[in-house]
Amino acid sequence: MARPLKATIDLNAILHNYKYAKKLHPTCKAFAVVKSNAYGHGAVKVAQYLDKEADAFAVAAIEEAIALRDANVVSPILLLEGVFEGDEWSVCEQNGFWVAMENAQQLESFINSGVKIEKIFVKLDSGMRRLGADKTLACELVSKLRESGRVGEVLLMTHFACADDVSDSMTMTQLSVFEETRREIGEIQASVANSAAIMKWAVPEGGWIRPGIMLYGISPFVGLTGRDLGLKPAMTLTSKVISVRTLEQGERVGYGLSYEAPERHQLATIAVGYGDGYARHTCNGAPLQINGMAAELAGRVSMDMITAKFKDTSNFLEMGQTVVLWGENVPVETVADAAGTIGYELVTRMTSRPRYCYLVDSEIK
Ligand SMILES: Cc1ncc(COP(=O)(O)O)c(C=O)c1O
């Protein structure tokens, strides 16, 4: 018998969410953002499944793009952080990779490389102050790339710092810096929107949107789940109860004995821990489901196990009962909240330890 922890990824859900993003902006093309192993969902499997539908994929860097080509993914792939070293340019040309560019060194190495690239996205720093050229340099990069005659199309992109907060005016400020730069350049296609902007902000018509977290059915907004937004959660993390005991009132549990039974009740030990990606700092009371009923974490998360109890402790715990750690009826966003983090981090930090299983039309692929 194998350890019962399993991450089930519904590929139909990811396709649904991709189509949903495009439906919100019918004039735009869409990158499916599959960086960081498709936010922990398995980049190769996700990209292979979306390959016929997606306009293009976006990854952080060349290693991630090569892994997709090695897996016979044929759609264009954008390197969101561009190239780090000059010898990457020839690999980009050979593999048809598209490249983001934000600095003069990247321009120089491109000019020296002699390669032809189908699309280069000049990245403007419109206010996030993390990556991107200022307005003057962005205009210069665009004109030099065009003059080189070796780029099929030069586009202008930016990234928002606060699009997940609809009350924050920073997104409007960034949009106006972007539009001002665009006017200075003249005719140029735009790419500005991450998931939050796709769902809640007015973004430029035409050009390219870049949905990431929403593809996986997870909300970028505090207090809202993917389901609240019309998305289908893609990952369900399940395990089983591997031991059951009864605690007397006042008995304490686990490392640091951080949980104390307020009354006599049963306690389940479940096969999942921080060695699998279940965050160690998830607090007592974090939601989960056992045997289809509401349960909560009771005790500190260990490397391989957690302990939990039913919310209604009159329910009966038994070994072998199925546990949903997140997924249907247990939104990953609420578990993330109990761990003081965001859904992005919980899924992305999943390790290779659980069994991964991919569903298409409810059948295992
Ligand atoms: C440049 C860029 N575009 C798009 C995305 C996708 O963002 P989200 O997952 O919030 O949709 C990211 C993610 O960090 C990014 O760095």
mmCIF file of C-alpha atoms and ligand atoms in Angstrom:
data_model
loop_
_atom_site.group_PDB
_atom_site.id
_atom_site.type_symbol
_atom_site.label_atom_id
_atom_site.label_comp_id
_atom_site.label_asym_id
_atom_site.label_seq_id
_atom_site.Cartn_x
_atom_site.Cartn_y
_atom_site.Cartn_z
ATOM 1 C CA MET A 1 0.000 0.000 0.000
ATOM 2 C CA ALA A 2 1.331 3.427 -0.944
ATOM 3 C CA ARG A 3 1.220 6.579 1.158
ATOM 4 C CA PRO A 4 -2.264 7.892 0.470
ATOM 5 C CA LEU A 5 -1.407 11.532 -0.308
ATOM 6 C CA LYS A 6 -2.512 12.535 -3.794
ATOM 7 C CA ALA A 7 -2.674 15.794 -5.781
ATOM 8 C CA THR A 8 -5.330 15.483 -8.453
ATOM 9 C CA ILE A 9 -5.126 18.063 -11.228
ATOM 10 C CA ASP A 10 -8.218 18.651 -13.344
ATOM 11 C CA LEU A 11 -6.874 19.676 -16.762
ATOM 12 C CA ASN A 12 -10.374 20.522 -18.031
ATOM 13 C CA ALA A 13 -10.641 23.081 -15.227
ATOM 14 C CA ILE A 14 -7.418 24.765 -16.368
ATOM 15 C CA LEU A 15 -8.671 24.904 -19.955
ATOM 16 C CA HIS A 16 -12.002 26.285 -18.739
ATOM 17 C CA ASN A 17 -10.201 29.020 -16.781
ATOM 18 C CA TYR A 18 -7.982 29.883 -19.765
ATOM 19 C CA LYS A 19 -11.061 30.239 -21.993
ATOM 20 C CA TYR A 20 -12.752 32.297 -19.286
ATOM 21 C CA ALA A 21 -9.824 34.760 -19.251
ATOM 22 C CA LYS A 22 -10.033 35.097 -23.027
ATOM 23 C CA LYS A 23 -13.792 35.569 -22.916
ATOM 24 C CA LEU A 24 -13.327 38.576 -20.631
ATOM 25 C CA HIS A 25 -11.044 40.181 -23.259
ATOM 26 C CA PRO A 26 -12.162 38.857 -26.621
ATOM 27 C CA THR A 27 -9.894 41.214 -28.577
ATOM 28 C CA CYS A 28 -6.760 39.952 -26.804
ATOM 29 C CA LYS A 29 -4.563 36.934 -27.214
ATOM 30 C CA ALA A 30 -3.570 35.169 -24.013
ATOM 31 C CA PHE A 31 -0.407 33.665 -22.619
ATOM 32 C CA ALA A 32 -0.993 30.717 -20.329
ATOM 33 C CA VAL A 33 1.500 31.471 -17.549
ATOM 34 C CA VAL A 34 3.083 28.135 -16.578
ATOM 35 C CA LYS A 35 6.192 29.301 -14.750
ATOM 36 C CA SER A 36 7.318 27.624 -11.537
ATOM 37 C CA ASN A 37 6.040 24.241 -12.695
ATOM 38 C CA ALA A 38 2.663 25.755 -13.628
ATOM 39 C CA TYR A 39 2.280 27.089 -10.087
ATOM 40 C CA GLY A 40 2.954 23.596 -8.768
ATOM 41 C CA HIS A 41 0.437 21.887 -11.078
ATOM 42 C CA GLY A 42 3.032 20.312 -13.415
ATOM 43 C CA ALA A 43 4.155 22.540 -16.301
ATOM 44 C CA VAL A 44 4.726 19.758 -18.825
ATOM 45 C CA LYS A 45 1.325 18.123 -18.318
ATOM 46 C CA VAL A 46 -0.493 21.460 -18.249
ATOM 47 C CA ALA A 47 1.276 22.824 -21.345
ATOM 48 C CA GLN A 48 0.852 19.584 -23.287
ATOM 49 C CA TYR A 49 -2.864 19.688 -22.561
ATOM 50 C CA LEU A 50 -3.290 23.387 -23.448
ATOM 51 C CA ASP A 51 -0.912 23.319 -26.432
ATOM 52 C CA LYS A 52 -3.627 23.279 -29.116
ATOM 53 C CA GLU A 53 -5.770 25.956 -27.417
ATOM 54 C CA ALA A 54 -3.258 28.401 -25.959
ATOM 55 C CA ASP A 55 -2.024 31.305 -28.080
ATOM 56 C CA ALA A 56 1.327 31.021 -26.281
ATOM 57 C CA PHE A 57 2.888 30.104 -22.931
ATOM 58 C CA ALA A 58 4.878 32.285 -20.548
ATOM 59 C CA VAL A 59 7.626 31.047 -18.225
ATOM 60 C CA ALA A 60 10.191 32.814 -16.062
ATOM 61 C CA ALA A 61 13.347 31.695 -17.809
ATOM 62 C CA ILE A 62 14.931 29.592 -20.526
ATOM 63 C CA GLU A 63 15.281 26.329 -18.541
ATOM 64 C CA GLU A 64 11.528 26.217 -18.058
ATOM 65 C CA ALA A 65 10.958 26.891 -21.766
ATOM 66 C CA ILE A 66 13.410 24.177 -22.859
ATOM 67 C CA ALA A 67 11.670 21.636 -20.603
ATOM 68 C CA LEU A 68 8.419 22.349 -22.472
ATOM 69 C CA ARG A 69 10.025 22.036 -25.924
ATOM 70 C CA ASP A 70 11.675 18.777 -24.806
ATOM 71 C CA ALA A 71 8.144 17.585 -24.007
ATOM 72 C CA ASN A 72 7.061 18.435 -27.593
ATOM 73 C CA VAL A 73 5.101 21.567 -26.688
ATOM 74 C CA VAL A 74 4.955 23.538 -29.953
ATOM 75 C CA SER A 75 3.232 26.851 -29.078
ATOM 76 C CA PRO A 76 5.360 29.996 -28.725
ATOM 77 C CA ILE A 77 6.895 30.478 -25.262
ATOM 78 C CA LEU A 78 7.747 33.859 -23.750
ATOM 79 C CA LEU A 79 10.640 34.229 -21.290
ATOM 80 C CA LEU A 80 9.197 36.760 -18.829
ATOM 81 C CA GLU A 81 12.584 37.605 -17.294
ATOM 82 C CA GLY A 82 14.342 37.643 -20.661
ATOM 83 C CA VAL A 83 17.828 36.248 -21.174
ATOM 84 C CA PHE A 84 20.466 36.262 -18.454
ATOM 85 C CA GLU A 85 23.458 35.396 -20.659
ATOM 86 C CA GLY A 86 24.300 36.137 -24.310
ATOM 87 C CA ASP A 87 24.516 32.491 -25.370
ATOM 88 C CA GLU A 88 20.802 32.069 -24.633
ATOM 89 C CA TRP A 89 19.877 34.079 -27.740
ATOM 90 C CA SER A 90 20.748 31.309 -30.199
ATOM 91 C CA VAL A 91 18.714 28.824 -28.110
ATOM 92 C CA CYS A 92 15.797 31.276 -28.253
ATOM 93 C CA GLU A 93 16.094 31.541 -32.037
ATOM 94 C CA GLN A 94 16.323 27.765 -32.543
ATOM 95 C CA ASN A 95 13.308 27.105 -30.315
ATOM 96 C CA GLY A 96 11.142 30.030 -31.415
ATOM 97 C CA PHE A 97 11.139 31.527 -27.906
ATOM 98 C CA TRP A 98 9.834 35.062 -27.442
ATOM 99 C CA VAL A 99 11.760 37.240 -25.047
ATOM 100 C CA ALA A 100 11.068 40.085 -22.608
ATOM 101 C CA MET A 101 13.749 42.773 -22.479
ATOM 102 C CA GLU A 102 14.303 45.457 -19.875
ATOM 103 C CA ASN A 103 17.896 46.671 -19.978
ATOM 104 C CA ALA A 104 20.728 47.868 -22.206
ATOM 105 C CA GLN A 105 22.875 44.757 -21.562
ATOM 106 C CA GLN A 106 20.145 42.516 -22.924
ATOM 107 C CA LEU A 107 19.854 44.764 -25.984
ATOM 108 C CA GLU A 108 23.605 44.701 -26.552
ATOM 109 C CA SER A 109 23.829 40.928 -26.231
ATOM 110 C CA PHE A 110 20.915 40.593 -28.673
ATOM 111 C CA ILE A 111 22.594 42.919 -31.221
ATOM 112 C CA ASN A 112 25.893 41.008 -30.859
ATOM 113 C CA SER A 113 24.215 37.622 -31.177
ATOM 114 C CA GLY A 114 23.056 38.179 -34.768
ATOM 115 C CA VAL A 115 19.914 36.056 -34.186
ATOM 116 C CA LYS A 116 16.366 36.718 -35.328
ATOM 117 C CA ILE A 117 13.573 36.652 -32.745
ATOM 118 C CA GLU A 118 9.894 36.567 -33.629
ATOM 119 C CA LYS A 119 8.634 38.791 -30.783
ATOM 120 C CA ILE A 120 10.413 40.851 -28.155
ATOM 121 C CA PHE A 121 8.383 42.397 -25.335
ATOM 122 C CA VAL A 122 10.077 45.528 -24.023
ATOM 123 C CA LYS A 123 9.250 45.702 -20.349
ATOM 124 C CA LEU A 124 8.375 49.107 -18.939
ATOM 125 C CA ASP A 125 8.701 49.836 -15.222
ATOM 126 C CA SER A 126 5.449 51.762 -14.815
ATOM 127 C CA GLY A 127 5.772 51.924 -11.018
ATOM 128 C CA MET A 128 6.407 48.510 -9.513
ATOM 129 C CA ARG A 129 10.165 49.207 -9.299
ATOM 130 C CA ARG A 130 11.186 45.572 -9.626
ATOM 131 C CA LEU A 131 11.928 44.918 -13.291
ATOM 132 C CA GLY A 132 11.535 47.054 -16.389
ATOM 133 C CA ALA A 133 13.077 50.011 -18.150
ATOM 134 C CA ASP A 134 12.094 53.587 -17.421
ATOM 135 C CA LYS A 135 10.176 55.458 -20.103
ATOM 136 C CA THR A 136 13.260 56.862 -21.870
ATOM 137 C CA LEU A 137 15.083 53.543 -21.987
ATOM 138 C CA ALA A 138 11.931 51.655 -23.016
ATOM 139 C CA CYS A 139 11.476 53.994 -26.021
ATOM 140 C CA GLU A 140 15.145 53.540 -26.909
ATOM 141 C CA LEU A 141 14.954 49.732 -26.648
ATOM 142 C CA VAL A 142 11.895 49.707 -28.914
ATOM 143 C CA SER A 143 13.509 51.868 -31.577
ATOM 144 C CA LYS A 144 16.877 50.030 -31.536
ATOM 145 C CA LEU A 145 15.165 46.648 -31.736
ATOM 146 C CA ARG A 146 13.081 47.842 -34.656
ATOM 147 C CA GLU A 147 16.139 49.326 -36.379
ATOM 148 C CA SER A 148 17.974 45.999 -36.021
ATOM 149 C CA GLY A 149 15.574 44.484 -38.548
ATOM 150 C CA ARG A 150 15.932 41.195 -36.664
ATOM 151 C CA VAL A 151 12.738 41.222 -34.609
ATOM 152 C CA GLY A 152 9.434 40.198 -36.180
ATOM 153 C CA GLU A 153 7.436 42.389 -33.776
ATOM 154 C CA VAL A 154 8.380 44.591 -30.846
ATOM 155 C CA LEU A 155 5.702 44.933 -28.140
ATOM 156 C CA LEU A 156 5.468 46.898 -24.896
ATOM 157 C CA MET A 157 4.637 45.200 -21.600
ATOM 158 C CA THR A 158 4.382 46.152 -17.949
ATOM 159 C CA HIS A 159 3.386 44.435 -14.698
ATOM 160 C CA PHE A 160 1.062 45.756 -11.991
ATOM 161 C CA ALA A 161 2.022 46.003 -8.333
ATOM 162 C CA CYS A 162 -1.451 46.296 -6.773
ATOM 163 C CA ALA A 163 -4.033 45.018 -9.269
ATOM 164 C CA ASP A 164 -5.326 42.604 -6.603
ATOM 165 C CA ASP A 165 -6.543 45.585 -4.556
ATOM 166 C CA VAL A 166 -9.378 47.259 -6.436
ATOM 167 C CA SER A 167 -9.386 50.203 -4.042
ATOM 168 C CA ASP A 168 -5.739 51.064 -4.770
ATOM 169 C CA SER A 169 -5.240 53.800 -7.358
ATOM 170 C CA MET A 170 -1.749 52.540 -8.229
ATOM 171 C CA THR A 171 -3.068 50.432 -11.102
ATOM 172 C CA MET A 172 -4.581 53.547 -12.745
ATOM 173 C CA THR A 173 -1.299 55.390 -12.183
ATOM 174 C CA GLN A 174 0.640 52.545 -13.802
ATOM 175 C CA LEU A 175 -1.816 52.397 -16.703
ATOM 176 C CA SER A 176 -1.400 56.096 -17.373
ATOM 177 C CA VAL A 177 2.426 55.805 -17.342
ATOM 178 C CA PHE A 178 2.059 52.891 -19.741
ATOM 179 C CA GLU A 179 -0.278 54.764 -22.093
ATOM 180 C CA GLU A 180 1.932 57.855 -22.049
ATOM 181 C CA THR A 181 4.941 55.720 -23.072
ATOM 182 C CA ARG A 182 2.875 54.018 -25.710
ATOM 183 C CA ARG A 183 1.812 57.367 -27.187
ATOM 184 C CA GLU A 184 5.440 58.433 -27.353
ATOM 185 C CA ILE A 185 6.381 55.260 -29.218
ATOM 186 C CA GLY A 186 3.404 55.381 -31.576
ATOM 187 C CA GLU A 187 1.835 52.177 -32.905
ATOM 188 C CA ILE A 188 2.752 49.241 -30.605
ATOM 189 C CA GLN A 189 0.888 46.238 -29.188
ATOM 190 C CA ALA A 190 0.496 46.080 -25.400
ATOM 191 C CA SER A 191 0.644 43.407 -22.713
ATOM 192 C CA VAL A 192 -0.260 44.545 -19.205
ATOM 193 C CA ALA A 193 -2.754 42.293 -17.483
ATOM 194 C CA ASN A 194 -2.141 39.556 -14.899
ATOM 195 C CA SER A 195 -5.115 37.629 -13.478
ATOM 196 C CA ALA A 196 -6.300 40.386 -11.135
ATOM 197 C CA ALA A 197 -6.232 42.983 -13.917
ATOM 198 C CA ILE A 198 -7.942 40.588 -16.337
ATOM 199 C CA MET A 199 -10.821 40.132 -13.901
ATOM 200 C CA LYS A 200 -11.222 43.577 -12.339
ATOM 201 C CA TRP A 201 -9.553 46.326 -14.364
ATOM 202 C CA ALA A 202 -10.057 47.891 -17.788
ATOM 203 C CA VAL A 203 -6.998 46.833 -19.781
ATOM 204 C CA PRO A 204 -5.951 47.950 -23.297
ATOM 205 C CA GLU A 205 -7.886 46.299 -26.102
ATOM 206 C CA GLY A 206 -5.923 44.061 -28.448
ATOM 207 C CA GLY A 207 -2.483 42.833 -27.485
ATOM 208 C CA TRP A 208 -1.796 40.091 -24.950
ATOM 209 C CA ILE A 209 -3.154 39.235 -21.507
ATOM 210 C CA ARG A 210 -1.086 37.085 -19.100
ATOM 211 C CA PRO A 211 -3.320 34.963 -16.827
ATOM 212 C CA GLY A 212 -1.415 32.958 -14.214
ATOM 213 C CA ILE A 213 -3.118 32.150 -10.918
ATOM 214 C CA MET A 214 -6.638 32.278 -12.397
ATOM 215 C CA LEU A 215 -5.758 29.397 -14.762
ATOM 216 C CA TYR A 216 -5.481 27.202 -11.702
ATOM 217 C CA GLY A 217 -8.848 28.358 -10.379
ATOM 218 C CA ILE A 218 -7.380 30.391 -7.550
ATOM 219 C CA SER A 219 -8.339 33.940 -6.652
ATOM 220 C CA PRO A 220 -5.735 36.715 -6.532
ATOM 221 C CA PHE A 221 -8.108 38.786 -4.361
ATOM 222 C CA VAL A 222 -8.224 38.718 -0.557
ATOM 223 C CA GLY A 223 -11.582 37.477 0.722
ATOM 224 C CA LEU A 224 -12.690 35.914 -2.575
ATOM 225 C CA THR A 225 -12.232 32.332 -3.725
ATOM 226 C CA GLY A 226 -11.751 31.130 -7.291
ATOM 227 C CA ARG A 227 -15.326 29.799 -7.251
ATOM 228 C CA ASP A 228 -16.641 33.243 -6.222
ATOM 229 C CA LEU A 229 -15.044 34.552 -9.426
ATOM 230 C CA GLY A 230 -16.482 31.877 -11.736
ATOM 231 C CA LEU A 231 -13.232 29.889 -11.882
ATOM 232 C CA LYS A 232 -12.837 26.132 -11.484
ATOM 233 C CA PRO A 233 -10.189 25.090 -8.927
ATOM 234 C CA ALA A 234 -7.761 22.723 -10.638
ATOM 235 C CA MET A 235 -5.916 21.048 -7.749
ATOM 236 C CA THR A 236 -7.446 18.777 -5.118
ATOM 237 C CA LEU A 237 -5.075 17.561 -2.427
ATOM 238 C CA THR A 238 -6.364 14.473 -0.652
ATOM 239 C CA SER A 239 -5.050 11.976 1.862
ATOM 240 C CA LYS A 240 -6.372 9.536 4.444
ATOM 241 C CA VAL A 241 -6.691 9.170 8.185
ATOM 242 C CA ILE A 242 -3.818 6.855 9.201
ATOM 243 C CA SER A 243 -4.398 6.758 12.972
ATOM 244 C CA VAL A 244 -7.184 7.649 15.419
ATOM 245 C CA ARG A 245 -7.012 8.247 19.181
ATOM 246 C CA THR A 246 -9.157 9.840 21.858
ATOM 247 C CA LEU A 247 -7.886 12.861 23.765
ATOM 248 C CA GLU A 248 -9.077 13.609 27.257
ATOM 249 C CA GLN A 249 -9.933 17.216 28.088
ATOM 250 C CA GLY A 250 -6.691 19.176 28.611
ATOM 251 C CA GLU A 251 -4.470 16.654 26.750
ATOM 252 C CA ARG A 252 -2.031 18.293 24.371
ATOM 253 C CA VAL A 253 -0.868 17.230 20.922
ATOM 254 C CA GLY A 254 2.170 17.136 18.606
ATOM 255 C CA TYR A 255 5.445 19.066 18.476
ATOM 256 C CA GLY A 256 5.465 21.834 21.052
ATOM 257 C CA LEU A 257 2.144 20.451 22.342
ATOM 258 C CA SER A 258 0.562 23.509 20.715
ATOM 259 C CA TYR A 259 -3.003 22.168 20.705
ATOM 260 C CA GLU A 260 -4.939 21.421 23.896
ATOM 261 C CA ALA A 261 -8.214 19.492 23.786
ATOM 262 C CA PRO A 262 -10.994 21.730 25.185
ATOM 263 C CA GLU A 263 -13.092 18.586 25.842
ATOM 264 C CA ARG A 264 -12.827 14.820 25.342
ATOM 265 C CA HIS A 265 -12.739 14.166 21.575
ATOM 266 C CA GLN A 266 -11.257 11.963 18.876
ATOM 267 C CA LEU A 267 -8.155 13.021 16.989
ATOM 268 C CA ALA A 268 -7.154 11.962 13.457
ATOM 269 C CA THR A 269 -3.586 11.669 12.239
ATOM 270 C CA ILE A 270 -3.371 12.313 8.489
ATOM 271 C CA ALA A 271 -0.608 11.571 5.987
ATOM 272 C CA VAL A 272 0.503 15.019 4.794
ATOM 273 C CA GLY A 273 3.079 17.439 6.133
ATOM 274 C CA TYR A 274 5.414 20.256 5.284
ATOM 275 C CA GLY A 275 7.633 17.760 3.413
ATOM 276 C CA ASP A 276 4.793 17.599 0.886
ATOM 277 C CA GLY A 277 4.120 21.328 0.717
ATOM 278 C CA TYR A 278 1.460 21.688 3.441
ATOM 279 C CA ALA A 279 2.713 24.857 5.149
ATOM 280 C CA ARG A 280 4.214 24.293 8.596
ATOM 281 C CA HIS A 281 2.840 27.556 9.962
ATOM 282 C CA THR A 282 -0.802 26.642 9.186
ATOM 283 C CA CYS A 283 -2.655 27.351 12.427
ATOM 284 C CA ASN A 284 -4.930 25.317 14.630
ATOM 285 C CA GLY A 285 -8.460 25.629 13.247
ATOM 286 C CA ALA A 286 -7.406 25.637 9.559
ATOM 287 C CA PRO A 287 -10.180 24.039 7.483
ATOM 288 C CA LEU A 288 -10.135 20.579 5.947
ATOM 289 C CA GLN A 289 -12.691 17.905 5.299
ATOM 290 C CA ILE A 290 -12.764 14.360 6.634
ATOM 291 C CA ASN A 291 -15.221 11.848 5.222
ATOM 292 C CA GLY A 292 -17.099 14.742 3.574
ATOM 293 C CA MET A 293 -17.540 16.622 6.861
ATOM 294 C CA ALA A 294 -15.989 19.855 8.141
ATOM 295 C CA ALA A 295 -12.842 19.343 10.188
ATOM 296 C CA GLU A 296 -9.988 21.484 11.450
ATOM 297 C CA LEU A 297 -6.294 21.283 12.106
ATOM 298 C CA ALA A 298 -5.454 20.505 15.762
ATOM 299 C CA GLY A 299 -1.735 20.567 16.470
ATOM 300 C CA ARG A 300 1.440 21.652 14.717
ATOM 301 C CA VAL A 301 2.153 20.486 11.166
ATOM 302 C CA SER A 302 4.986 17.899 11.101
ATOM 303 C CA MET A 303 7.114 16.913 8.114
ATOM 304 C CA ASP A 304 4.934 13.921 7.182
ATOM 305 C CA MET A 305 1.760 14.207 9.256
ATOM 306 C CA ILE A 306 -0.891 16.532 10.596
ATOM 307 C CA THR A 307 -3.501 16.017 13.294
ATOM 308 C CA ALA A 308 -7.103 17.169 13.044
ATOM 309 C CA LYS A 309 -10.564 16.779 14.553
ATOM 310 C CA PHE A 310 -14.098 17.095 13.298
ATOM 311 C CA LYS A 311 -15.690 20.497 13.859
ATOM 312 C CA ASP A 312 -18.667 18.626 15.230
ATOM 313 C CA THR A 313 -16.804 16.210 17.488
ATOM 314 C CA SER A 314 -19.821 13.924 17.805
ATOM 315 C CA ASN A 315 -18.970 12.641 14.296
ATOM 316 C CA PHE A 316 -17.031 9.401 14.317
ATOM 317 C CA LEU A 317 -13.433 9.199 13.104
ATOM 318 C CA GLU A 318 -12.101 6.005 11.560
ATOM 319 C CA MET A 319 -8.847 4.957 9.970
ATOM 320 C CA GLY A 320 -8.939 5.097 6.172
ATOM 321 C CA GLN A 321 -11.413 7.983 5.934
ATOM 322 C CA THR A 322 -10.699 10.298 3.025
ATOM 323 C CA VAL A 323 -9.372 13.752 3.831
ATOM 324 C CA VAL A 324 -9.583 16.775 1.521
ATOM 325 C CA LEU A 325 -6.806 19.194 2.414
ATOM 326 C CA TRP A 326 -7.850 21.624 -0.285
ATOM 327 C CA GLY A 327 -9.956 21.511 -3.421
ATOM 328 C CA GLU A 328 -13.711 21.047 -3.752
ATOM 329 C CA ASN A 329 -15.433 22.502 -0.618
ATOM 330 C CA VAL A 330 -12.092 23.424 0.990
ATOM 331 C CA PRO A 331 -10.844 26.463 -0.954
ATOM 332 C CA VAL A 332 -7.055 26.663 -1.000
ATOM 333 C CA GLU A 333 -7.452 30.406 -0.363
ATOM 334 C CA THR A 334 -8.977 29.729 3.085
ATOM 335 C CA VAL A 335 -6.220 27.253 3.978
ATOM 336 C CA ALA A 336 -3.654 29.819 2.814
ATOM 337 C CA ASP A 337 -5.314 32.398 5.025
ATOM 338 C CA ALA A 338 -4.877 30.100 8.036
ATOM 339 C CA ALA A 339 -1.209 29.745 7.094
ATOM 340 C CA GLY A 340 -0.713 33.512 6.818
ATOM 341 C CA THR A 341 0.013 33.261 3.105
ATOM 342 C CA ILE A 342 -1.714 33.282 -0.284
ATOM 343 C CA GLY A 343 -3.070 30.515 -2.493
ATOM 344 C CA TYR A 344 -0.222 31.163 -4.975
ATOM 345 C CA GLU A 345 2.353 30.042 -2.410
ATOM 346 C CA LEU A 346 0.568 26.940 -1.173
ATOM 347 C CA VAL A 347 0.213 25.373 -4.614
ATOM 348 C CA THR A 348 3.585 26.548 -5.929
ATOM 349 C CA ARG A 349 5.513 25.147 -2.980
ATOM 350 C CA MET A 350 4.081 21.625 -3.460
ATOM 351 C CA THR A 351 6.933 19.133 -3.540
ATOM 352 C CA SER A 352 7.385 16.107 -5.801
ATOM 353 C CA ARG A 353 6.452 13.802 -2.913
ATOM 354 C CA PRO A 354 2.671 13.452 -3.310
ATOM 355 C CA ARG A 355 1.376 11.283 -6.158
ATOM 356 C CA TYR A 356 0.207 13.553 -8.969
ATOM 357 C CA CYS A 357 -2.726 12.408 -10.991
ATOM 358 C CA TYR A 358 -4.196 14.215 -14.022
ATOM 359 C CA LEU A 359 -7.864 14.159 -14.960
ATOM 360 C CA VAL A 360 -9.416 14.835 -18.350
ATOM 361 C CA ASP A 361 -13.220 14.510 -18.503
ATOM 362 C CA SER A 362 -13.050 12.943 -15.020
ATOM 363 C CA GLU A 363 -10.794 10.127 -16.332
ATOM 364 C CA ILE A 364 -7.217 9.636 -15.166
ATOM 365 C CA LYS A 365 -4.705 10.396 -17.961
HETATM 366 C C1 LIG B 1 5.272 39.379 -15.729
HETATM 367 C C2 LIG B 1 4.166 38.530 -15.218
HETATM 368 N N1 LIG B 1 3.028 38.454 -15.915
HETATM 369 C C3 LIG B 1 1.986 37.698 -15.493
HETATM 370 C C4 LIG B 1 2.051 36.995 -14.323
HETATM 371 C C5 LIG B 1 0.851 36.206 -13.864
HETATM 372 O O1 LIG B 1 0.358 36.770 -12.692
HETATM 373 P P1 LIG B 1 -0.932 36.143 -11.945
HETATM 374 O O2 LIG B 1 -0.497 34.790 -11.502
HETATM 375 O O3 LIG B 1 -1.186 37.059 -10.821
HETATM 376 O O4 LIG B 1 -1.995 36.083 -12.976
HETATM 377 C C6 LIG B 1 3.213 37.066 -13.557
HETATM 378 C C7 LIG B 1 3.273 36.346 -12.280
HETATM 379 O O5 LIG B 1 3.949 36.666 -11.359
HETATM 380 C C8 LIG B 1 4.300 37.849 -14.013
HETATM 381 O O6 LIG B 1 5.441 37.933 -13.312
#
